[in-house]
Coordinates of C-alpha atoms in Angstrom, one line a residue:
M1 CA -43.3 -46.5 -44.5
S2 CA -42.4 -47.2 -48.1
A3 CA -44.0 -49.9 -50.1
L4 CA -40.7 -51.8 -50.3
A5 CA -40.2 -51.7 -46.5
L6 CA -43.8 -52.8 -45.9
S7 CA -43.3 -55.7 -48.3
V8 CA -40.1 -56.8 -46.4
L9 CA -41.9 -56.5 -43.0
L10 CA -44.9 -58.5 -44.2
S11 CA -42.6 -61.2 -45.7
L12 CA -40.7 -61.5 -42.4
V13 CA -43.9 -61.8 -40.3
S14 CA -45.2 -64.3 -42.9
A15 CA -42.1 -66.4 -42.4
V16 CA -42.5 -66.3 -38.6
A17 CA -46.1 -67.4 -38.9
Y18 CA -45.2 -70.3 -41.1
A19 CA -42.4 -71.3 -38.7
A20 CA -44.8 -71.2 -35.7
G21 CA -47.3 -73.2 -37.6
A22 CA -44.7 -75.8 -38.4
I23 CA -43.6 -76.1 -34.8
L24 CA -47.1 -76.7 -33.7
Q25 CA -47.6 -79.3 -36.4
E26 CA -44.5 -81.2 -35.3
R27 CA -45.8 -81.1 -31.7
V28 CA -49.1 -82.5 -32.8
A29 CA -47.4 -85.2 -34.8
T30 CA -45.5 -86.2 -31.7
D31 CA -48.6 -86.2 -29.4
T32 CA -50.9 -88.1 -31.8
P33 CA -48.8 -90.6 -33.8
D34 CA -52.0 -92.6 -34.5
R35 CA -53.5 -89.7 -36.5
P36 CA -50.7 -88.7 -38.9
Y37 CA -52.8 -86.7 -41.4
A38 CA -55.7 -84.9 -39.8
P39 CA -55.9 -84.8 -36.0
L40 CA -59.2 -82.9 -36.1
H41 CA -59.9 -83.2 -32.4
H42 CA -56.5 -81.6 -31.4
G43 CA -56.9 -77.9 -30.8
V44 CA -53.3 -77.2 -31.3
W45 CA -53.6 -78.5 -34.9
W46 CA -56.3 -76.0 -35.7
A47 CA -54.0 -73.3 -34.3
A48 CA -51.3 -74.5 -36.7
V49 CA -53.8 -74.4 -39.6
A50 CA -54.7 -70.8 -38.6
L51 CA -51.0 -69.8 -38.5
N52 CA -50.3 -71.3 -41.9
G53 CA -53.3 -69.5 -43.3
L54 CA -52.1 -66.2 -41.8
G55 CA -48.7 -66.8 -43.3
A56 CA -50.2 -67.4 -46.8
V57 CA -52.3 -64.2 -46.6
L58 CA -49.4 -62.1 -45.5
H59 CA -47.3 -63.6 -48.3
V60 CA -49.9 -62.6 -50.9
V61 CA -50.2 -59.1 -49.5
A62 CA -46.4 -58.8 -49.5
L63 CA -46.4 -59.7 -53.2
A64 CA -48.8 -56.9 -53.8
Y65 CA -46.4 -54.3 -52.4
G66 CA -43.0 -55.7 -53.4
P67 CA -41.4 -57.5 -56.3
L68 CA -41.4 -61.3 -56.5
S69 CA -37.6 -61.4 -56.6
L70 CA -37.5 -59.9 -53.1
V71 CA -40.6 -61.6 -51.4
Q72 CA -39.9 -65.1 -52.5
P73 CA -36.3 -65.3 -51.1
L74 CA -37.4 -63.9 -47.8
G75 CA -39.9 -66.7 -47.5
A76 CA -36.9 -69.1 -47.3
L77 CA -36.2 -67.7 -43.9
T78 CA -39.0 -69.8 -42.5
I79 CA -36.6 -72.7 -41.6
V80 CA -34.0 -70.3 -40.2
F81 CA -36.7 -68.8 -37.9
A82 CA -38.1 -72.2 -36.9
L83 CA -35.0 -73.7 -35.4
P84 CA -34.4 -71.0 -32.7
M85 CA -38.2 -70.6 -32.1
A86 CA -38.4 -74.4 -31.5
A87 CA -35.5 -74.2 -29.0
L88 CA -36.9 -71.2 -27.2
F89 CA -40.6 -72.1 -27.0
A90 CA -40.6 -75.9 -27.3
G91 CA -37.2 -76.8 -25.8
R92 CA -36.1 -78.8 -28.9
R93 CA -32.6 -77.8 -29.8
A94 CA -31.1 -78.6 -33.2
G95 CA -27.6 -79.9 -33.7
H96 CA -24.8 -78.2 -35.6
T97 CA -25.4 -80.4 -38.6
A98 CA -29.1 -79.4 -38.7
W99 CA -28.1 -75.7 -38.5
R100 CA -25.7 -76.0 -41.4
G101 CA -28.2 -77.9 -43.5
A102 CA -30.9 -75.3 -42.8
I103 CA -28.7 -72.4 -43.6
M104 CA -27.4 -74.0 -46.8
A105 CA -30.9 -74.8 -47.9
S106 CA -32.1 -71.2 -47.2
V107 CA -29.1 -69.6 -49.0
G108 CA -29.4 -71.9 -52.0
L109 CA -33.1 -71.2 -52.3
A110 CA -32.7 -67.5 -51.9
G111 CA -30.0 -67.4 -54.6
L112 CA -32.1 -69.5 -56.9
L113 CA -35.2 -67.2 -56.5
A114 CA -33.2 -64.0 -56.7
L115 CA -31.8 -65.0 -60.1
T116 CA -35.3 -65.8 -61.5
D117 CA -36.5 -62.9 -63.7
G118 CA -40.3 -62.7 -64.0
A119 CA -41.6 -62.0 -67.4
D120 CA -44.9 -60.3 -68.2
S121 CA -47.7 -62.0 -66.4
R122 CA -49.8 -64.3 -68.5
S123 CA -52.4 -66.9 -67.9
L124 CA -52.8 -70.6 -68.8
D125 CA -55.6 -71.8 -71.0
G126 CA -58.0 -74.5 -70.1
G127 CA -55.9 -77.3 -71.6
E128 CA -52.7 -76.2 -69.9
R129 CA -54.4 -76.0 -66.5
L130 CA -55.9 -79.5 -67.0
V131 CA -52.6 -81.0 -67.9
L132 CA -50.8 -79.2 -65.0
A133 CA -53.5 -80.3 -62.5
A134 CA -53.3 -83.9 -63.7
A135 CA -49.5 -84.0 -63.5
A136 CA -49.5 -82.4 -60.0
F137 CA -52.0 -84.9 -58.6
G138 CA -50.3 -87.8 -60.3
A139 CA -46.9 -86.8 -58.9
M140 CA -48.4 -86.4 -55.4
G141 CA -50.1 -89.8 -55.6
L142 CA -46.9 -91.5 -56.7
L143 CA -44.8 -89.9 -53.9
F144 CA -47.5 -90.9 -51.4
L145 CA -47.5 -94.5 -52.5
V146 CA -43.7 -94.7 -52.5
A147 CA -43.6 -93.2 -49.0
Q148 CA -46.0 -95.8 -47.7
S149 CA -43.6 -98.6 -48.8
V150 CA -40.5 -97.1 -47.2
G151 CA -39.5 -98.4 -43.8
R152 CA -37.2 -95.6 -42.7
P153 CA -39.3 -92.8 -41.0
V154 CA -37.0 -90.0 -42.2
V155 CA -37.1 -91.1 -45.8
R156 CA -40.8 -91.5 -45.7
S157 CA -41.2 -88.0 -44.2
M158 CA -39.0 -86.4 -46.8
L159 CA -41.1 -88.0 -49.6
L160 CA -44.3 -86.8 -48.0
A161 CA -42.8 -83.3 -47.5
G162 CA -41.7 -83.2 -51.1
A163 CA -45.3 -84.0 -52.1
A164 CA -46.6 -81.3 -49.8
G165 CA -44.1 -78.8 -51.2
G166 CA -45.2 -79.7 -54.8
A167 CA -48.8 -79.3 -53.9
F168 CA -48.2 -75.8 -52.4
G169 CA -46.1 -74.8 -55.4
I170 CA -48.7 -75.8 -58.0
A171 CA -51.3 -74.1 -55.9
S172 CA -49.2 -70.9 -56.2
V173 CA -49.2 -71.3 -60.0
F174 CA -53.0 -71.6 -60.1
T175 CA -53.3 -68.6 -57.8
K176 CA -51.2 -66.6 -60.2
T177 CA -53.3 -67.6 -63.2
V178 CA -56.5 -66.7 -61.3
A179 CA -55.1 -63.4 -60.3
V180 CA -54.2 -62.6 -63.9
D181 CA -57.6 -63.6 -65.3
W182 CA -59.8 -62.3 -62.5
T183 CA -62.5 -59.9 -63.6
S184 CA -65.5 -58.7 -61.7
E185 CA -67.8 -59.5 -64.7
A186 CA -67.2 -63.2 -64.8
P187 CA -65.8 -64.5 -61.4
T188 CA -67.6 -67.8 -61.8
V189 CA -65.4 -68.7 -64.7
Q190 CA -62.5 -69.2 -62.2
A191 CA -64.5 -71.6 -60.1
P192 CA -62.7 -74.8 -61.4
S193 CA -59.3 -73.2 -60.7
L194 CA -60.3 -72.1 -57.3
G195 CA -61.5 -75.6 -56.6
V196 CA -58.1 -77.0 -57.7
I197 CA -56.3 -74.4 -55.4
A198 CA -58.5 -75.5 -52.4
V199 CA -57.8 -79.2 -53.0
L200 CA -54.1 -78.7 -53.5
A201 CA -53.8 -76.5 -50.4
A202 CA -55.7 -79.2 -48.3
C203 CA -53.5 -82.0 -49.7
G204 CA -50.4 -80.0 -48.9
L205 CA -51.5 -79.3 -45.4
L206 CA -52.3 -83.0 -44.7
L207 CA -49.1 -84.3 -46.3
S208 CA -47.0 -81.8 -44.4
Q209 CA -48.7 -82.8 -41.1
A210 CA -47.8 -86.5 -41.8
A211 CA -44.3 -85.6 -42.8
Y212 CA -43.5 -84.4 -39.2
R213 CA -44.2 -87.9 -37.7
G214 CA -40.9 -89.4 -36.6
A215 CA -38.7 -87.0 -38.5
G216 CA -38.4 -84.0 -36.2
L217 CA -38.9 -80.4 -37.4
A218 CA -36.0 -79.3 -39.5
A219 CA -35.8 -81.9 -42.3
P220 CA -39.6 -81.9 -43.3
L221 CA -39.9 -78.1 -43.0
A222 CA -36.8 -77.4 -45.1
T223 CA -38.0 -79.8 -47.7
V224 CA -41.4 -78.1 -48.0
T225 CA -39.8 -74.7 -47.9
V226 CA -37.4 -75.5 -50.8
V227 CA -39.7 -77.7 -53.0
N228 CA -42.6 -75.2 -52.9
P229 CA -40.9 -72.3 -54.7
V230 CA -38.7 -74.5 -56.8
V231 CA -41.7 -76.2 -58.3
A232 CA -43.4 -72.9 -58.9
A233 CA -40.2 -71.5 -60.5
A234 CA -39.9 -74.5 -62.7
V235 CA -43.5 -74.1 -63.9
G236 CA -42.8 -70.4 -64.4
L237 CA -39.7 -71.1 -66.5
T238 CA -41.5 -73.6 -68.7
L239 CA -45.0 -72.2 -69.0
F240 CA -44.9 -68.5 -68.1
G241 CA -41.8 -67.6 -70.1
E242 CA -39.7 -66.7 -67.1
Q243 CA -35.9 -66.9 -67.3
F244 CA -32.8 -66.4 -65.2
R245 CA -31.1 -63.0 -65.0
Y246 CA -27.7 -62.4 -66.5
G247 CA -28.0 -64.9 -69.3
V248 CA -25.6 -67.9 -69.2
L249 CA -23.9 -66.6 -66.1
G250 CA -27.2 -66.4 -64.3
T251 CA -28.1 -69.9 -65.3
V252 CA -24.8 -71.3 -64.0
L253 CA -25.3 -69.4 -60.7
A254 CA -28.8 -70.7 -60.4
L255 CA -27.7 -74.3 -60.9
G256 CA -25.0 -73.7 -58.2
S257 CA -27.7 -72.4 -55.9
G258 CA -29.8 -75.4 -56.5
V259 CA -26.9 -77.7 -55.7
V260 CA -26.3 -75.7 -52.4
A261 CA -30.0 -76.1 -51.5
A262 CA -30.0 -79.8 -52.3
G263 CA -26.8 -80.2 -50.2
G264 CA -28.6 -78.6 -47.3
L265 CA -31.5 -81.0 -47.6
I266 CA -29.1 -83.9 -47.7
L267 CA -27.4 -82.7 -44.5
L268 CA -30.7 -82.4 -42.7
T269 CA -31.7 -85.9 -43.8
T270 CA -28.4 -87.5 -42.8
E271 CA -28.5 -85.7 -39.5
R272 CA -31.9 -87.0 -38.7
L273 CA -31.0 -90.5 -39.8
A274 CA -27.9 -90.4 -37.5
V275 CA -30.1 -89.3 -34.6
Q276 CA -32.5 -92.2 -35.2
T277 CA -29.7 -94.7 -35.6
R278 CA -28.2 -93.6 -32.2
E279 CA -31.6 -93.8 -30.5
A280 CA -32.3 -97.3 -32.0
R281 CA -28.8 -98.5 -30.9
R282 CA -29.3 -97.2 -27.3
H283 CA -32.8 -98.7 -27.2
G284 CA -31.4 -102.1 -28.4
E285 CA -28.5 -102.0 -25.9
A286 CA -31.0 -101.2 -23.1
R287 CA -33.2 -104.1 -24.0
Q288 CA -30.2 -106.4 -24.2
H289 CA -29.0 -105.3 -20.8
A290 CA -32.4 -105.8 -19.4
G291 CA -32.6 -109.3 -20.8
R292 CA -29.3 -110.3 -19.4
Y293 CA -30.2 -108.9 -16.0
G294 CA -33.4 -110.8 -16.0
E295 CA -31.7 -114.1 -17.0
G296 CA -29.1 -113.8 -14.2
A297 CA -31.7 -112.9 -11.6
S298 CA -33.8 -116.0 -12.6
A299 CA -30.8 -118.3 -12.4
A300 CA -29.7 -117.1 -9.0
R301 CA -33.2 -117.2 -7.5
P302 CA -34.2 -120.4 -5.6
A303 CA -37.1 -122.3 -7.1
S304 CA -39.1 -122.0 -3.9
W305 CA -39.2 -118.2 -4.4
D306 CA -41.5 -118.7 -7.4
R307 CA -43.8 -121.2 -5.6
P308 CA -46.7 -119.6 -3.7
P309 CA -46.7 -120.4 0.0
D310 CA -49.1 -123.0 1.2
D311 CA -49.8 -124.8 4.5
S312 CA -47.9 -127.9 3.6
D313 CA -44.6 -126.2 4.3
A314 CA -45.5 -125.7 8.0
P315 CA -45.2 -128.6 10.4
S316 CA -48.5 -130.0 11.6
D317 CA -47.2 -130.6 15.2
P318 CA -44.8 -127.9 16.4
D319 CA -43.6 -130.1 19.3
A320 CA -42.7 -133.0 17.0
E321 CA -39.7 -131.1 15.6
R322 CA -38.7 -129.4 18.8
P323 CA -35.2 -130.6 19.9
Q324 CA -34.9 -132.0 23.4
V325 CA -32.0 -131.3 25.7
G326 CA -29.8 -134.3 26.3
E327 CA -30.3 -135.7 22.7
G328 CA -27.0 -134.4 21.5
V329 CA -28.5 -131.3 19.9
D330 CA -26.3 -128.3 19.7
V331 CA -28.1 -125.2 20.8
G332 CA -26.1 -123.2 18.3
S333 CA -27.3 -125.4 15.4
V334 CA -30.9 -124.4 15.8
P335 CA -32.0 -122.6 12.6
R336 CA -32.2 -118.9 13.1
P337 CA -35.7 -118.4 11.6
R338 CA -37.1 -120.5 14.5
T339 CA -35.8 -118.3 17.4
H340 CA -38.7 -119.4 19.7
L341 CA -37.2 -122.9 19.9
E342 CA -33.8 -121.6 20.9
V343 CA -35.4 -119.6 23.7
E344 CA -37.3 -122.7 25.0
M345 CA -34.2 -124.9 24.8
R346 CA -32.2 -122.4 26.8
S347 CA -34.9 -122.1 29.4
G348 CA -35.0 -125.9 29.8
A349 CA -31.2 -126.1 30.1
V350 CA -31.2 -123.6 32.9
A351 CA -34.0 -125.4 34.7
G352 CA -32.1 -128.8 34.5
G353 CA -28.9 -127.3 35.7
S354 CA -30.5 -125.9 38.8

């Protein structure tokens, strides 16, 4: 097997691992809504963490065998794999709008990454790393605070997913700088950068877990999948000297690809908002119908139904209310609940007639 074919295979398996991890994360978010960030006691969550870690390792190995322009666009297939896998293994089918949004986001992202031309790898100095880390954590904190003040679950999830994608993207940038500067003579020099990578990866995992609460699978996953490489590409264009292929034409095509990807995310967001609106409307109609039914039942119910039975309702002397033959009492007017009286009256009438 050639190195290029091995890179493609590893990239595809990496995308499948990421998709499976996202499906499990969404399931955990549904099962444990009271623990949106770190459901540590949920075994499925640790399986999702392991799958995400496997996907990251396979992605890095794929980059070692193939070019960045090929491996990165294949990573966009995560959302395309996740939808049929969720329908097959979890029974959660996506609508036509979600499919269109996912495909648009994937195509736009693939086009954007395919047009990015990597320059010679270079590193960032200490000051650049410090500024980049401060900007990343500041942006994540701002998105997190804004998300907490938003009432719509889908919008909140998209903000959290955007923060998660940004964390993963900046972690990729620091990973690249560490790989360029790594030497066996002084590995401890990279300890601060390795610490930043670990913190960013953990923040991205926790934020992405919270993003799946109340928003389904497609919209948060597509947001993370798109924002992650876009942020890394933006840093590469500004700090690493990367540029788009084909000059002005490539720049125009890249902008068009970005618009397509953004349109896909908008479709996914509006589709989920429409689903939640329909569910809320059905829930409200059900509650209104239940309220009307309860009021009608209460109005039609006799007051004595709500009073607990007591001994005062029963006559103290059964013979005091027993009708006597010859007092003008019609046998047919005897209340049906007291059938024993009717039997006695009929017995007395027969005896008198004889």
